[in-house]
Amino acid sequence: VACRKALDSTTVAAHESEIYCKTCYGRKYGPKGVGFGQGAGCLSTDTGDHLGLNLQQGSPKPARPSTPTNASKFAKKIVDVDKCPRCGKSVYAAEKIMGGGKPWHKTCFRCAICGKSLESTNVTDKDGELYCKVCYAKNFGPKGIGFGGLTQVEKKE
């Protein structure tokens, strides 16, 4: 009746001897509220007359927060990002690898001597720098026979 759509047996709905398309019937007599074509993101043509409401007075004002927001709290959160010890740039969660108790970029998580990419199984740290186990042993490990380094043995003639 209202929209003047062409109706057939699959698109018609009747109410008290009046016929409607299913869309108009649902709007007029169907359930109301969020989830039923009403609420957030939907336009309503219902003026609320049957409830005694006058919705034409103006748009409602947005609610103010009950407690004032502290902008410096949010700014601090953004500034408080971890810094990579090797390059000094910010390290975000998507690229963070922990080593030696500090956050590193994936690309900076390398041996300070040979540049080999490190993993949790082959990383060692000394004085805030990362080393592979081989470079660490060569440079900071014990020296002498049985520790990877040979001393010259004098021959007696």
XYZ file of C-alpha atoms in Angstrom:
157
model
C 0.000 0.000 0.000
C 2.655 2.526 1.006
C 5.491 1.847 -1.430
C 3.409 0.718 -4.428
C 5.676 -2.235 -5.238
C 4.302 -4.949 -7.495
C 3.226 -7.813 -5.237
C 2.889 -11.541 -5.796
C 2.260 -14.520 -3.535
C 5.869 -14.582 -2.290
C 6.222 -10.856 -1.490
C 2.818 -10.047 0.028
C 1.927 -9.740 3.719
C -1.541 -8.919 5.068
C -2.661 -7.187 8.254
C -6.342 -6.445 9.067
C -7.438 -6.661 5.416
C -4.612 -4.371 4.239
C -1.800 -5.742 2.049
C 1.827 -4.719 2.285
C 5.142 -5.752 0.785
C 7.246 -7.691 3.301
C 9.589 -4.717 3.855
C 6.793 -2.250 4.678
C 4.984 -4.836 6.812
C 8.162 -5.467 8.814
C 8.741 -1.745 9.361
C 5.192 -1.129 10.482
C 4.315 -4.278 12.458
C 7.557 -6.195 12.977
C 9.829 -6.210 16.034
C 11.640 -2.956 16.822
C 15.073 -2.202 18.241
C 18.721 -2.926 17.593
C 19.121 -6.037 15.472
C 15.738 -5.552 13.814
C 16.578 -2.751 11.381
C 16.542 -0.103 14.106
C 19.288 1.380 16.212
C 22.843 2.173 15.260
C 23.349 2.816 11.569
C 19.650 2.707 10.565
C 17.275 5.495 9.684
C 13.887 5.472 11.285
C 10.743 7.179 10.041
C 8.948 6.494 13.326
C 8.254 9.802 15.080
C 7.331 8.185 18.381
C 3.810 9.687 18.346
C 2.278 6.509 19.773
C 4.636 6.820 22.762
C 3.944 10.490 23.312
C 7.508 11.431 22.294
C 8.445 14.466 20.274
C 11.653 13.534 18.417
C 11.603 16.571 16.116
C 12.981 18.992 18.748
C 16.580 18.613 17.657
C 19.386 16.151 17.584
C 20.637 14.797 20.879
C 23.999 16.072 22.077
C 26.859 13.612 22.499
C 27.548 12.538 26.047
C 30.582 14.008 27.754
C 32.956 11.705 29.619
C 32.277 11.645 33.349
C 35.965 12.005 34.153
C 38.244 14.411 32.288
C 40.679 12.805 29.904
C 44.345 13.365 30.556
C 46.026 13.977 27.187
C 49.511 13.726 28.661
C 48.765 10.147 29.788
C 48.087 9.159 26.180
C 51.062 11.099 24.851
C 53.351 9.377 27.345
C 52.146 5.976 26.181
C 53.124 6.801 22.597
C 56.519 8.271 23.586
C 57.315 5.396 25.967
C 58.177 2.943 23.145
C 61.242 0.752 23.675
C 64.431 1.746 21.841
C 66.746 -0.697 20.064
C 70.241 -0.645 21.648
C 71.940 -1.100 18.266
C 70.229 1.527 16.066
C 68.492 3.657 18.719
C 65.137 3.627 16.893
C 61.758 2.675 18.382
C 60.976 -1.048 18.611
C 57.287 -1.913 18.176
C 55.673 -5.200 19.207
C 55.486 -6.611 15.658
C 59.272 -6.462 15.234
C 60.458 -6.932 18.827
C 62.909 -9.680 19.790
C 64.167 -9.831 23.366
C 67.860 -10.583 23.907
C 70.097 -9.771 26.833
C 67.091 -8.319 28.642
C 66.575 -5.628 25.977
C 64.275 -5.232 22.960
C 65.873 -5.468 19.488
C 64.637 -5.128 15.910
C 64.698 -8.382 13.943
C 67.222 -6.806 11.571
C 69.459 -5.600 14.441
C 69.421 -8.958 16.266
C 72.847 -9.960 14.848
C 76.294 -10.767 16.163
C 78.287 -7.572 16.813
C 81.452 -9.136 15.351
C 80.528 -11.379 12.398
C 77.029 -10.036 11.666
C 75.423 -13.480 11.755
C 71.654 -13.481 12.391
C 70.967 -14.717 15.909
C 68.329 -16.912 17.520
C 67.533 -17.688 21.136
C 69.623 -20.875 20.924
C 72.868 -19.239 19.759
C 72.866 -15.780 21.347
C 75.144 -14.586 24.145
C 75.493 -11.067 25.496
C 78.300 -9.099 27.098
C 78.241 -5.440 28.113
C 74.965 -4.764 26.274
C 76.087 -6.258 22.940
C 74.970 -9.500 21.313
C 77.345 -12.155 20.005
C 77.021 -15.586 18.436
C 78.482 -18.365 20.590
C 81.482 -18.809 18.289
C 82.549 -15.142 18.356
C 81.903 -14.916 22.087
C 84.121 -17.946 22.758
C 86.916 -16.616 20.522
C 86.932 -13.144 22.030
C 85.829 -13.530 25.640
C 86.150 -17.220 26.495
C 88.999 -18.972 28.276
C 92.259 -19.359 26.372
C 94.719 -22.205 26.223
C 94.922 -25.927 25.486
C 91.516 -27.549 25.443
C 89.693 -24.250 24.935
C 89.991 -23.893 21.166
C 93.395 -22.180 21.210
C 96.765 -23.975 21.129
C 99.950 -22.685 22.665
C 103.195 -23.582 20.942
C 104.967 -26.532 22.466
C 108.752 -26.333 22.386
C 110.571 -29.393 21.051
C 113.622 -30.689 22.900
C 116.476 -31.866 20.705
